[in-house]
Each structure stands twice: as structure tokens, then as C-alpha cells.
Amino acid sequence: MTVGLTITRTIAAPPERVFAAWTRPEDFAGWFGGDAVKVPADTVVMDVRPGGRWTAEMRVPDGSTIYWHGRYTEVDPPRRLAFTMDDDPASDTTDPVVVTFAPAAGGTEMRLTQPRDDLTDEQLGQTLIGYNSFFDSMEILLAGRD
């Protein structure tokens, strides 16, 4: 896997809660997409086990829908989650996105690494902006929750 980007955030919640934000459909729908995009909770399906599939619909402001899908490759709560992620229904990406969760001062250090795949530099930059927006929403979602 050629790493395309790595993002590290400290989230003010315990690792178990941050891990759950990635694996509970109602939580995932609340932060995936950030403020500008809607992910209806009833479109999120998660079979959180190695080999299990996940899907989610992202409704963007221009009225279009992005159909995300993937497969979990590693599930080690609350330390590590790895999954494939693709928005092309005809494709099945094999290089996983990996998210690790570690106790840290003030909560949980969450580190995401994503392969570059065939992303251009511009697309990689937009992906970084998108994830940071998503994680801003996650921080709001998890503020004050256990």
C-alpha cells in the first residue's frame, strides 16, 4: 500500500466511544460528510467484522448522491479498524483505509491512513480537506458523550 495521506486528531472521548463513532450507523451518519453533506442514517449498513460489508449514501448539495461501499479487513475494538472504501459501484478497492485509536491526554488519538490509489495531487488535497471537515463534525458529535 502506498500511503496517500495520514491525519492524526485527538478527540475528546474515550477510545471505545471514538471507535463506536466509526462502527455504529447512527453515529457514522452524524459525522461522515461533514456539515455540507447529508448521510441519512437509514442508508448506512455496517456488518462490522472481517469480511463484512458496509454501505452509505452521501447526498451532496448539488442534488447528486455518492454511493460509498467497502469491506472490513480488520476489526480490533477499540484499537484498530481497517476497511476498503470506494464510490464506484463497479469497483472493489483492495487497499484499506486504516484507523487506529489510542488513549491520549484529553481523549483519544485517532490516526487515519489512506492509500493514494489513483488519486491525483489535487484529489488527494480535496480528500484531506474533506476528512478534516468530517472529523470536525465527529468532534461536535462526541463532545460531552461517553
mmCIF file of N, CA and C in Angstrom:
data_model
loop_
_atom_site.group_PDB
_atom_site.id
_atom_site.type_symbol
_atom_site.label_atom_id
_atom_site.label_comp_id
_atom_site.label_asym_id
_atom_site.label_seq_id
_atom_site.Cartn_x
_atom_site.Cartn_y
_atom_site.Cartn_z
ATOM 1 N N MET A 1 0.855 -1.193 0.000
ATOM 2 C CA MET A 1 0.000 0.000 0.000
ATOM 3 C C MET A 1 0.887 1.239 0.000
ATOM 4 N N THR A 2 0.645 2.138 -0.924
ATOM 5 C CA THR A 2 1.307 3.429 -0.934
ATOM 6 C C THR A 2 0.409 4.400 -0.185
ATOM 7 N N VAL A 3 0.909 4.921 0.935
ATOM 8 C CA VAL A 3 0.095 5.830 1.742
ATOM 9 C C VAL A 3 -0.077 7.137 1.004
ATOM 10 N N GLY A 4 -1.319 7.568 0.887
ATOM 11 C CA GLY A 4 -1.620 8.823 0.238
ATOM 12 C C GLY A 4 -1.703 9.955 1.231
ATOM 13 N N LEU A 5 -2.298 9.651 2.388
ATOM 14 C CA LEU A 5 -2.390 10.693 3.409
ATOM 15 C C LEU A 5 -2.522 10.062 4.779
ATOM 16 N N THR A 6 -2.095 10.826 5.759
ATOM 17 C CA THR A 6 -2.236 10.448 7.165
ATOM 18 C C THR A 6 -2.763 11.663 7.903
ATOM 19 N N ILE A 7 -3.796 11.438 8.704
ATOM 20 C CA ILE A 7 -4.378 12.510 9.519
ATOM 21 C C ILE A 7 -4.423 12.013 10.954
ATOM 22 N N THR A 8 -3.933 12.834 11.866
ATOM 23 C CA THR A 8 -3.974 12.496 13.285
ATOM 24 C C THR A 8 -4.758 13.573 14.015
ATOM 25 N N ARG A 9 -5.719 13.140 14.823
ATOM 26 C CA ARG A 9 -6.544 14.053 15.621
ATOM 27 C C ARG A 9 -6.647 13.512 17.031
ATOM 28 N N THR A 10 -6.734 14.395 17.996
ATOM 29 C CA THR A 10 -7.090 13.999 19.351
ATOM 30 C C THR A 10 -8.553 14.366 19.540
ATOM 31 N N ILE A 11 -9.361 13.352 19.831
ATOM 32 C CA ILE A 11 -10.798 13.511 20.010
ATOM 33 C C ILE A 11 -11.096 13.403 21.499
ATOM 34 N N ALA A 12 -11.879 14.324 22.024
ATOM 35 C CA ALA A 12 -12.183 14.373 23.458
ATOM 36 C C ALA A 12 -13.250 13.356 23.842
ATOM 37 N N ALA A 13 -12.890 12.091 23.707
ATOM 38 C CA ALA A 13 -13.767 10.982 24.089
ATOM 39 C C ALA A 13 -12.875 9.753 24.239
ATOM 40 N N PRO A 14 -13.320 8.763 25.017
ATOM 41 C CA PRO A 14 -12.506 7.554 25.179
ATOM 42 C C PRO A 14 -12.432 6.737 23.890
ATOM 43 N N PRO A 15 -11.385 5.906 23.743
ATOM 44 C CA PRO A 15 -11.232 5.122 22.517
ATOM 45 C C PRO A 15 -12.467 4.293 22.152
ATOM 46 N N GLU A 16 -13.131 3.719 23.143
ATOM 47 C CA GLU A 16 -14.315 2.903 22.857
ATOM 48 C C GLU A 16 -15.399 3.729 22.170
ATOM 49 N N ARG A 17 -15.557 4.963 22.600
ATOM 50 C CA ARG A 17 -16.597 5.831 22.026
ATOM 51 C C ARG A 17 -16.209 6.290 20.621
ATOM 52 N N VAL A 18 -14.926 6.614 20.410
ATOM 53 C CA VAL A 18 -14.488 7.052 19.082
ATOM 54 C C VAL A 18 -14.585 5.882 18.105
ATOM 55 N N PHE A 19 -14.187 4.696 18.540
ATOM 56 C CA PHE A 19 -14.323 3.512 17.698
ATOM 57 C C PHE A 19 -15.794 3.309 17.325
ATOM 58 N N ALA A 20 -16.681 3.467 18.292
ATOM 59 C CA ALA A 20 -18.119 3.301 18.035
ATOM 60 C C ALA A 20 -18.628 4.315 17.010
ATOM 61 N N ALA A 21 -18.058 5.515 16.991
ATOM 62 C CA ALA A 21 -18.484 6.522 16.009
ATOM 63 C C ALA A 21 -18.208 6.049 14.582
ATOM 64 N N TRP A 22 -17.245 5.167 14.423
ATOM 65 C CA TRP A 22 -16.918 4.601 13.113
ATOM 66 C C TRP A 22 -17.758 3.377 12.786
ATOM 67 N N THR A 23 -18.352 2.739 13.802
ATOM 68 C CA THR A 23 -18.962 1.434 13.578
ATOM 69 C C THR A 23 -20.454 1.364 13.911
ATOM 70 N N ARG A 24 -21.033 2.409 14.434
ATOM 71 C CA ARG A 24 -22.474 2.465 14.683
ATOM 72 C C ARG A 24 -23.112 3.326 13.608
ATOM 73 N N PRO A 25 -24.047 2.781 12.828
ATOM 74 C CA PRO A 25 -24.625 3.533 11.709
ATOM 75 C C PRO A 25 -25.160 4.907 12.093
ATOM 76 N N GLU A 26 -25.846 5.023 13.235
ATOM 77 C CA GLU A 26 -26.418 6.318 13.615
ATOM 78 C C GLU A 26 -25.334 7.351 13.919
ATOM 79 N N ASP A 27 -24.197 6.907 14.471
ATOM 80 C CA ASP A 27 -23.083 7.827 14.708
ATOM 81 C C ASP A 27 -22.386 8.184 13.400
ATOM 82 N N PHE A 28 -22.081 7.169 12.597
ATOM 83 C CA PHE A 28 -21.393 7.368 11.324
ATOM 84 C C PHE A 28 -22.155 8.371 10.456
ATOM 85 N N ALA A 29 -23.473 8.221 10.407
ATOM 86 C CA ALA A 29 -24.313 9.133 9.618
ATOM 87 C C ALA A 29 -24.232 10.562 10.145
ATOM 88 N N GLY A 30 -23.941 10.715 11.431
ATOM 89 C CA GLY A 30 -23.887 12.039 12.043
ATOM 90 C C GLY A 30 -22.631 12.839 11.727
ATOM 91 N N TRP A 31 -21.560 12.170 11.312
ATOM 92 C CA TRP A 31 -20.320 12.918 11.051
ATOM 93 C C TRP A 31 -19.754 12.698 9.649
ATOM 94 N N PHE A 32 -20.009 11.564 9.035
ATOM 95 C CA PHE A 32 -19.443 11.283 7.720
ATOM 96 C C PHE A 32 -20.069 12.245 6.714
ATOM 97 N N GLY A 33 -19.246 13.026 6.079
ATOM 98 C CA GLY A 33 -19.746 14.023 5.142
ATOM 99 C C GLY A 33 -19.606 15.442 5.653
ATOM 100 N N GLY A 34 -19.358 15.608 6.953
ATOM 101 C CA GLY A 34 -19.211 16.956 7.496
ATOM 102 C C GLY A 34 -20.535 17.694 7.513
ATOM 103 N N ASP A 35 -20.466 19.019 7.589
ATOM 104 C CA ASP A 35 -21.665 19.848 7.677
ATOM 105 C C ASP A 35 -22.388 20.016 6.345
ATOM 106 N N ALA A 36 -21.655 19.982 5.243
ATOM 107 C CA ALA A 36 -22.231 20.331 3.942
ATOM 108 C C ALA A 36 -22.984 19.182 3.277
ATOM 109 N N VAL A 37 -22.819 17.984 3.794
ATOM 110 C CA VAL A 37 -23.351 16.799 3.144
ATOM 111 C C VAL A 37 -24.236 16.036 4.127
ATOM 112 N N LYS A 38 -25.272 15.425 3.618
ATOM 113 C CA LYS A 38 -26.162 14.621 4.452
ATOM 114 C C LYS A 38 -25.947 13.139 4.150
ATOM 115 N N VAL A 39 -25.882 12.354 5.204
ATOM 116 C CA VAL A 39 -25.830 10.905 5.091
ATOM 117 C C VAL A 39 -27.005 10.379 5.910
ATOM 118 N N PRO A 40 -28.131 10.074 5.252
ATOM 119 C CA PRO A 40 -29.275 9.566 6.002
ATOM 120 C C PRO A 40 -28.925 8.267 6.735
ATOM 121 N N ALA A 41 -29.232 8.205 8.020
ATOM 122 C CA ALA A 41 -28.875 7.035 8.832
ATOM 123 C C ALA A 41 -29.443 5.747 8.254
ATOM 124 N N ASP A 42 -30.610 5.829 7.610
ATOM 125 C CA ASP A 42 -31.210 4.600 7.063
ATOM 126 C C ASP A 42 -30.494 4.086 5.818
ATOM 127 N N THR A 43 -29.508 4.839 5.318
ATOM 128 C CA THR A 43 -28.726 4.370 4.165
ATOM 129 C C THR A 43 -27.409 3.729 4.599
ATOM 130 N N VAL A 44 -27.100 3.791 5.894
ATOM 131 C CA VAL A 44 -25.840 3.247 6.393
ATOM 132 C C VAL A 44 -26.069 1.815 6.869
ATOM 133 N N VAL A 45 -25.346 0.893 6.254
ATOM 134 C CA VAL A 45 -25.406 -0.515 6.634
ATOM 135 C C VAL A 45 -23.985 -0.942 6.974
ATOM 136 N N MET A 46 -23.804 -1.534 8.163
ATOM 137 C CA MET A 46 -22.466 -1.917 8.608
ATOM 138 C C MET A 46 -22.490 -3.321 9.198
ATOM 139 N N ASP A 47 -21.745 -4.216 8.583
ATOM 140 C CA ASP A 47 -21.540 -5.560 9.103
ATOM 141 C C ASP A 47 -20.098 -5.587 9.603
ATOM 142 N N VAL A 48 -19.901 -5.101 10.828
ATOM 143 C CA VAL A 48 -18.564 -4.807 11.349
ATOM 144 C C VAL A 48 -17.882 -6.084 11.843
ATOM 145 N N ARG A 49 -17.258 -6.767 10.911
ATOM 146 C CA ARG A 49 -16.462 -7.964 11.173
ATOM 147 C C ARG A 49 -15.550 -8.145 9.965
ATOM 148 N N PRO A 50 -14.406 -8.791 10.129
ATOM 149 C CA PRO A 50 -13.543 -9.012 8.973
ATOM 150 C C PRO A 50 -14.319 -9.718 7.857
ATOM 151 N N GLY A 51 -14.297 -9.117 6.681
ATOM 152 C CA GLY A 51 -15.038 -9.634 5.539
ATOM 153 C C GLY A 51 -16.434 -9.056 5.407
ATOM 154 N N GLY A 52 -16.931 -8.396 6.472
ATOM 155 C CA GLY A 52 -18.253 -7.783 6.425
ATOM 156 C C GLY A 52 -18.251 -6.553 5.533
ATOM 157 N N ARG A 53 -19.400 -6.254 4.961
ATOM 158 C CA ARG A 53 -19.508 -5.112 4.051
ATOM 159 C C ARG A 53 -20.152 -3.927 4.743
ATOM 160 N N TRP A 54 -19.883 -2.740 4.207
ATOM 161 C CA TRP A 54 -20.553 -1.514 4.665
ATOM 162 C C TRP A 54 -20.965 -0.712 3.449
ATOM 163 N N THR A 55 -22.042 0.054 3.587
ATOM 164 C CA THR A 55 -22.503 0.958 2.540
ATOM 165 C C THR A 55 -23.072 2.214 3.189
ATOM 166 N N ALA A 56 -23.035 3.307 2.458
ATOM 167 C CA ALA A 56 -23.626 4.570 2.915
ATOM 168 C C ALA A 56 -23.885 5.445 1.699
ATOM 169 N N GLU A 57 -24.977 6.199 1.756
ATOM 170 C CA GLU A 57 -25.290 7.159 0.698
ATOM 171 C C GLU A 57 -24.990 8.568 1.201
ATOM 172 N N MET A 58 -24.230 9.296 0.411
ATOM 173 C CA MET A 58 -23.865 10.673 0.730
ATOM 174 C C MET A 58 -24.616 11.588 -0.232
ATOM 175 N N ARG A 59 -25.490 12.415 0.297
ATOM 176 C CA ARG A 59 -26.275 13.339 -0.531
ATOM 177 C C ARG A 59 -25.604 14.707 -0.501
ATOM 178 N N VAL A 60 -25.066 15.109 -1.642
ATOM 179 C CA VAL A 60 -24.289 16.344 -1.729
ATOM 180 C C VAL A 60 -25.184 17.517 -2.128
ATOM 181 N N PRO A 61 -24.736 18.748 -1.834
ATOM 182 C CA PRO A 61 -25.579 19.922 -2.071
ATOM 183 C C PRO A 61 -26.074 20.099 -3.502
ATOM 184 N N ASP A 62 -25.345 19.597 -4.502
ATOM 185 C CA ASP A 62 -25.797 19.775 -5.892
ATOM 186 C C ASP A 62 -26.941 18.826 -6.260
ATOM 187 N N GLY A 63 -27.394 18.008 -5.297
ATOM 188 C CA GLY A 63 -28.504 17.107 -5.531
ATOM 189 C C GLY A 63 -28.092 15.700 -5.922
ATOM 190 N N SER A 64 -26.805 15.485 -6.148
ATOM 191 C CA SER A 64 -26.357 14.148 -6.521
ATOM 192 C C SER A 64 -26.123 13.291 -5.275
ATOM 193 N N THR A 65 -26.008 12.004 -5.504
ATOM 194 C CA THR A 65 -25.770 11.052 -4.424
ATOM 195 C C THR A 65 -24.507 10.270 -4.736
ATOM 196 N N ILE A 66 -23.670 10.101 -3.726
ATOM 197 C CA ILE A 66 -22.471 9.272 -3.849
ATOM 198 C C ILE A 66 -22.750 8.004 -3.053
ATOM 199 N N TYR A 67 -22.562 6.864 -3.695
ATOM 200 C CA TYR A 67 -22.816 5.574 -3.070
ATOM 201 C C TYR A 67 -21.485 4.963 -2.624
ATOM 202 N N TRP A 68 -21.200 5.049 -1.345
ATOM 203 C CA TRP A 68 -19.959 4.513 -0.789
ATOM 204 C C TRP A 68 -20.160 3.048 -0.430
ATOM 205 N N HIS A 69 -19.111 2.266 -0.592
ATOM 206 C CA HIS A 69 -19.163 0.864 -0.188
ATOM 207 C C HIS A 69 -17.765 0.372 0.110
ATOM 208 N N GLY A 70 -17.705 -0.713 0.850
ATOM 209 C CA GLY A 70 -16.420 -1.315 1.155
ATOM 210 C C GLY A 70 -16.587 -2.567 1.975
ATOM 211 N N ARG A 71 -15.435 -3.078 2.412
ATOM 212 C CA ARG A 71 -15.393 -4.312 3.186
ATOM 213 C C ARG A 71 -14.422 -4.096 4.354
ATOM 214 N N TYR A 72 -14.792 -4.595 5.511
ATOM 215 C CA TYR A 72 -13.902 -4.518 6.664
ATOM 216 C C TYR A 72 -12.819 -5.578 6.521
ATOM 217 N N THR A 73 -11.563 -5.175 6.715
ATOM 218 C CA THR A 73 -10.451 -6.115 6.634
ATOM 219 C C THR A 73 -9.872 -6.430 8.006
ATOM 220 N N GLU A 74 -9.994 -5.499 8.957
ATOM 221 C CA GLU A 74 -9.554 -5.716 10.339
ATOM 222 C C GLU A 74 -10.535 -5.012 11.266
ATOM 223 N N VAL A 75 -10.899 -5.693 12.341
ATOM 224 C CA VAL A 75 -11.758 -5.100 13.358
ATOM 225 C C VAL A 75 -11.180 -5.514 14.702
ATOM 226 N N ASP A 76 -10.549 -4.577 15.397
ATOM 227 C CA ASP A 76 -9.920 -4.840 16.686
ATOM 228 C C ASP A 76 -10.330 -3.734 17.661
ATOM 229 N N PRO A 77 -11.587 -3.817 18.175
ATOM 230 C CA PRO A 77 -12.083 -2.748 19.042
ATOM 231 C C PRO A 77 -11.331 -2.702 20.375
ATOM 232 N N PRO A 78 -11.058 -1.556 20.908
ATOM 233 C CA PRO A 78 -11.220 -0.224 20.318
ATOM 234 C C PRO A 78 -9.907 0.320 19.778
ATOM 235 N N ARG A 79 -9.030 -0.545 19.268
ATOM 236 C CA ARG A 79 -7.692 -0.114 18.865
ATOM 237 C C ARG A 79 -7.513 0.150 17.377
ATOM 238 N N ARG A 80 -8.169 -0.650 16.533
ATOM 239 C CA ARG A 80 -7.851 -0.570 15.104
ATOM 240 C C ARG A 80 -9.054 -0.996 14.273
ATOM 241 N N LEU A 81 -9.239 -0.267 13.173
ATOM 242 C CA LEU A 81 -10.288 -0.580 12.217
ATOM 243 C C LEU A 81 -9.702 -0.359 10.824
ATOM 244 N N ALA A 82 -9.841 -1.350 9.965
ATOM 245 C CA ALA A 82 -9.360 -1.220 8.587
ATOM 246 C C ALA A 82 -10.479 -1.660 7.653
ATOM 247 N N PHE A 83 -10.653 -0.889 6.586
ATOM 248 C CA PHE A 83 -11.750 -1.167 5.660
ATOM 249 C C PHE A 83 -11.419 -0.593 4.291
ATOM 250 N N THR A 84 -11.976 -1.210 3.273
ATOM 251 C CA THR A 84 -11.852 -0.645 1.937
ATOM 252 C C THR A 84 -12.968 0.373 1.763
ATOM 253 N N MET A 85 -12.765 1.265 0.816
ATOM 254 C CA MET A 85 -13.713 2.369 0.632
ATOM 255 C C MET A 85 -13.674 2.792 -0.826
ATOM 256 N N ASP A 86 -14.842 2.773 -1.472
ATOM 257 C CA ASP A 86 -14.891 3.139 -2.882
ATOM 258 C C ASP A 86 -16.235 3.782 -3.183
ATOM 259 N N ASP A 87 -16.248 4.713 -4.124
ATOM 260 C CA ASP A 87 -17.509 5.334 -4.539
ATOM 261 C C ASP A 87 -17.901 4.916 -5.956
ATOM 262 N N ASP A 88 -17.218 3.922 -6.486
ATOM 263 C CA ASP A 88 -17.530 3.382 -7.804
ATOM 264 C C ASP A 88 -18.160 2.008 -7.613
ATOM 265 N N PRO A 89 -19.466 1.881 -7.907
ATOM 266 C CA PRO A 89 -20.136 0.601 -7.678
ATOM 267 C C PRO A 89 -19.515 -0.576 -8.445
ATOM 268 N N ALA A 90 -18.837 -0.289 -9.539
ATOM 269 C CA ALA A 90 -18.233 -1.359 -10.342
ATOM 270 C C ALA A 90 -16.849 -1.745 -9.838
ATOM 271 N N SER A 91 -16.352 -1.041 -8.833
ATOM 272 C CA SER A 91 -15.001 -1.268 -8.344
ATOM 273 C C SER A 91 -15.040 -1.863 -6.945
ATOM 274 N N ASP A 92 -13.974 -2.548 -6.599
ATOM 275 C CA ASP A 92 -13.832 -3.079 -5.254
ATOM 276 C C ASP A 92 -12.379 -2.896 -4.840
ATOM 277 N N THR A 93 -12.065 -1.712 -4.319
ATOM 278 C CA THR A 93 -10.714 -1.366 -3.902
ATOM 279 C C THR A 93 -10.197 -2.397 -2.911
ATOM 280 N N THR A 94 -8.927 -2.728 -3.006
ATOM 281 C CA THR A 94 -8.364 -3.729 -2.096
ATOM 282 C C THR A 94 -7.505 -3.135 -0.999
ATOM 283 N N ASP A 95 -6.890 -1.968 -1.219
ATOM 284 C CA ASP A 95 -6.049 -1.342 -0.191
ATOM 285 C C ASP A 95 -6.937 -0.667 0.845
ATOM 286 N N PRO A 96 -6.803 -1.039 2.126
ATOM 287 C CA PRO A 96 -7.707 -0.479 3.124
ATOM 288 C C PRO A 96 -7.282 0.889 3.658
ATOM 289 N N VAL A 97 -8.293 1.618 4.091
ATOM 290 C CA VAL A 97 -8.110 2.772 4.966
ATOM 291 C C VAL A 97 -7.916 2.168 6.351
ATOM 292 N N VAL A 98 -6.944 2.668 7.113
ATOM 293 C CA VAL A 98 -6.675 2.142 8.452
ATOM 294 C C VAL A 98 -6.837 3.275 9.453
ATOM 295 N N VAL A 99 -7.638 3.009 10.496
ATOM 296 C CA VAL A 99 -7.833 3.981 11.560
ATOM 297 C C VAL A 99 -7.409 3.324 12.868
ATOM 298 N N THR A 100 -6.510 3.991 13.608
ATOM 299 C CA THR A 100 -6.093 3.483 14.906
ATOM 300 C C THR A 100 -6.574 4.444 15.988
ATOM 301 N N PHE A 101 -6.783 3.887 17.170
ATOM 302 C CA PHE A 101 -7.322 4.636 18.302
ATOM 303 C C PHE A 101 -6.447 4.320 19.505
ATOM 304 N N ALA A 102 -5.892 5.349 20.140
ATOM 305 C CA ALA A 102 -5.023 5.140 21.302
ATOM 306 C C ALA A 102 -5.375 6.158 22.377
ATOM 307 N N PRO A 103 -5.382 5.729 23.638
ATOM 308 C CA PRO A 103 -5.610 6.695 24.717
ATOM 309 C C PRO A 103 -4.574 7.804 24.643
ATOM 310 N N ALA A 104 -5.026 9.022 24.894
ATOM 311 C CA ALA A 104 -4.137 10.187 24.853
ATOM 312 C C ALA A 104 -4.645 11.204 25.860
ATOM 313 N N ALA A 105 -3.783 12.125 26.244
ATOM 314 C CA ALA A 105 -4.214 13.207 27.122
ATOM 315 C C ALA A 105 -5.369 13.933 26.448
ATOM 316 N N GLY A 106 -6.470 14.046 27.138
ATOM 317 C CA GLY A 106 -7.619 14.737 26.580
ATOM 318 C C GLY A 106 -8.555 13.843 25.786
ATOM 319 N N GLY A 107 -8.270 12.525 25.695
ATOM 320 C CA GLY A 107 -9.196 11.657 24.976
ATOM 321 C C GLY A 107 -8.516 10.543 24.214
ATOM 322 N N THR A 108 -8.686 10.567 22.897
ATOM 323 C CA THR A 108 -8.189 9.506 22.024
ATOM 324 C C THR A 108 -7.423 10.107 20.864
ATOM 325 N N GLU A 109 -6.225 9.574 20.632
ATOM 326 C CA GLU A 109 -5.511 9.918 19.413
ATOM 327 C C GLU A 109 -6.031 8.983 18.319
ATOM 328 N N MET A 110 -6.648 9.579 17.320
ATOM 329 C CA MET A 110 -7.185 8.847 16.187
ATOM 330 C C MET A 110 -6.288 9.154 14.987
ATOM 331 N N ARG A 111 -5.764 8.103 14.367
ATOM 332 C CA ARG A 111 -4.899 8.292 13.197
ATOM 333 C C ARG A 111 -5.478 7.520 12.022
ATOM 334 N N LEU A 112 -5.729 8.219 10.933
ATOM 335 C CA LEU A 112 -6.235 7.625 9.710
ATOM 336 C C LEU A 112 -5.141 7.643 8.657
ATOM 337 N N THR A 113 -4.944 6.520 8.006
ATOM 338 C CA THR A 113 -4.067 6.475 6.836
ATOM 339 C C THR A 113 -4.885 5.921 5.674
ATOM 340 N N GLN A 114 -4.726 6.548 4.539
ATOM 341 C CA GLN A 114 -5.459 6.121 3.350
ATOM 342 C C GLN A 114 -4.481 5.956 2.208
ATOM 343 N N PRO A 115 -4.627 4.880 1.438
ATOM 344 C CA PRO A 115 -3.745 4.705 0.286
ATOM 345 C C PRO A 115 -4.005 5.758 -0.778
ATOM 346 N N ARG A 116 -2.996 6.019 -1.560
ATOM 347 C CA ARG A 116 -3.124 7.012 -2.637
ATOM 348 C C ARG A 116 -3.980 6.488 -3.781
ATOM 349 N N ASP A 117 -3.908 5.181 -4.025
ATOM 350 C CA ASP A 117 -4.583 4.581 -5.172
ATOM 351 C C ASP A 117 -4.271 5.406 -6.415
ATOM 352 N N ASP A 118 -5.286 5.812 -7.171
ATOM 353 C CA ASP A 118 -5.031 6.564 -8.398
ATOM 354 C C ASP A 118 -5.394 8.039 -8.252
ATOM 355 N N LEU A 119 -5.393 8.543 -7.019
ATOM 356 C CA LEU A 119 -5.753 9.944 -6.793
ATOM 357 C C LEU A 119 -4.662 10.882 -7.298
ATOM 358 N N THR A 120 -5.077 11.950 -7.955
ATOM 359 C CA THR A 120 -4.139 12.996 -8.355
ATOM 360 C C THR A 120 -3.776 13.807 -7.117
ATOM 361 N N ASP A 121 -2.764 14.661 -7.227
ATOM 362 C CA ASP A 121 -2.400 15.527 -6.103
ATOM 363 C C ASP A 121 -3.586 16.404 -5.694
ATOM 364 N N GLU A 122 -4.329 16.907 -6.677
ATOM 365 C CA GLU A 122 -5.487 17.750 -6.380
ATOM 366 C C GLU A 122 -6.565 16.950 -5.647
ATOM 367 N N GLN A 123 -6.832 15.747 -6.110
ATOM 368 C CA GLN A 123 -7.837 14.903 -5.452
ATOM 369 C C GLN A 123 -7.409 14.542 -4.034
ATOM 370 N N LEU A 124 -6.131 14.281 -3.851
ATOM 371 C CA LEU A 124 -5.617 13.968 -2.523
ATOM 372 C C LEU A 124 -5.798 15.167 -1.589
ATOM 373 N N GLY A 125 -5.531 16.367 -2.104
ATOM 374 C CA GLY A 125 -5.734 17.589 -1.321
ATOM 375 C C GLY A 125 -7.189 17.779 -0.933
ATOM 376 N N GLN A 126 -8.104 17.516 -1.863
ATOM 377 C CA GLN A 126 -9.539 17.621 -1.569
ATOM 378 C C GLN A 126 -9.977 16.561 -0.558
ATOM 379 N N THR A 127 -9.390 15.379 -0.653
ATOM 380 C CA THR A 127 -9.696 14.309 0.307
ATOM 381 C C THR A 127 -9.273 14.728 1.705
ATOM 382 N N LEU A 128 -8.113 15.336 1.825
ATOM 383 C CA LEU A 128 -7.625 15.823 3.118
ATOM 384 C C LEU A 128 -8.577 16.875 3.695
ATOM 385 N N ILE A 129 -9.002 17.813 2.869
ATOM 386 C CA ILE A 129 -9.959 18.837 3.313
ATOM 387 C C ILE A 129 -11.262 18.175 3.756
ATOM 388 N N GLY A 130 -11.729 17.203 2.992
ATOM 389 C CA GLY A 130 -12.966 16.504 3.324
ATOM 390 C C GLY A 130 -12.871 15.785 4.655
ATOM 391 N N TYR A 131 -11.825 15.003 4.845
ATOM 392 C CA TYR A 131 -11.675 14.290 6.112
ATOM 393 C C TYR A 131 -11.621 15.251 7.290
ATOM 394 N N ASN A 132 -10.889 16.336 7.150
ATOM 395 C CA ASN A 132 -10.810 17.281 8.269
ATOM 396 C C ASN A 132 -12.176 17.862 8.597
ATOM 397 N N SER A 133 -12.998 18.121 7.592
ATOM 398 C CA SER A 133 -14.359 18.572 7.820
ATOM 399 C C SER A 133 -15.179 17.484 8.518
ATOM 400 N N PHE A 134 -15.026 16.248 8.070
ATOM 401 C CA PHE A 134 -15.732 15.126 8.696
ATOM 402 C C PHE A 134 -15.348 15.030 10.174
ATOM 403 N N PHE A 135 -14.047 15.121 10.451
ATOM 404 C CA PHE A 135 -13.580 14.951 11.823
ATOM 405 C C PHE A 135 -13.984 16.126 12.703
ATOM 406 N N ASP A 136 -14.119 17.329 12.126
ATOM 407 C CA ASP A 136 -14.693 18.450 12.884
ATOM 408 C C ASP A 136 -16.104 18.081 13.343
ATOM 409 N N SER A 137 -16.895 17.501 12.449
ATOM 410 C CA SER A 137 -18.249 17.073 12.788
ATOM 411 C C SER A 137 -18.236 15.957 13.828
ATOM 412 N N MET A 138 -17.272 15.047 13.737
ATOM 413 C CA MET A 138 -17.167 13.980 14.719
ATOM 414 C C MET A 138 -16.895 14.560 16.102
ATOM 415 N N GLU A 139 -16.008 15.541 16.177
ATOM 416 C CA GLU A 139 -15.696 16.156 17.471
ATOM 417 C C GLU A 139 -16.942 16.780 18.093
ATOM 418 N N ILE A 140 -17.758 17.423 17.287
ATOM 419 C CA ILE A 140 -19.016 18.015 17.783
ATOM 420 C C ILE A 140 -19.953 16.911 18.244
ATOM 421 N N LEU A 141 -20.082 15.856 17.453
ATOM 422 C CA LEU A 141 -20.960 14.740 17.799
ATOM 423 C C LEU A 141 -20.571 14.121 19.135
ATOM 424 N N LEU A 142 -19.278 13.952 19.361
ATOM 425 C CA LEU A 142 -18.807 13.255 20.545
ATOM 426 C C LEU A 142 -18.595 14.167 21.760
ATOM 427 N N ALA A 143 -18.700 15.461 21.580
ATOM 428 C CA ALA A 143 -18.480 16.402 22.695
ATOM 429 C C ALA A 143 -19.444 16.088 23.844
ATOM 430 N N GLY A 144 -18.861 15.818 24.975
ATOM 431 C CA GLY A 144 -19.658 15.597 26.173
ATOM 432 C C GLY A 144 -20.329 14.258 26.265
ATOM 433 N N ARG A 145 -20.006 13.325 25.351
ATOM 434 C CA ARG A 145 -20.623 11.990 25.396
ATOM 435 C C ARG A 145 -19.608 10.960 25.850
ATOM 436 N N ASP A 146 -20.085 9.907 26.452
ATOM 437 C CA ASP A 146 -19.226 8.770 26.827
ATOM 438 C C ASP A 146 -19.529 7.583 25.951
#
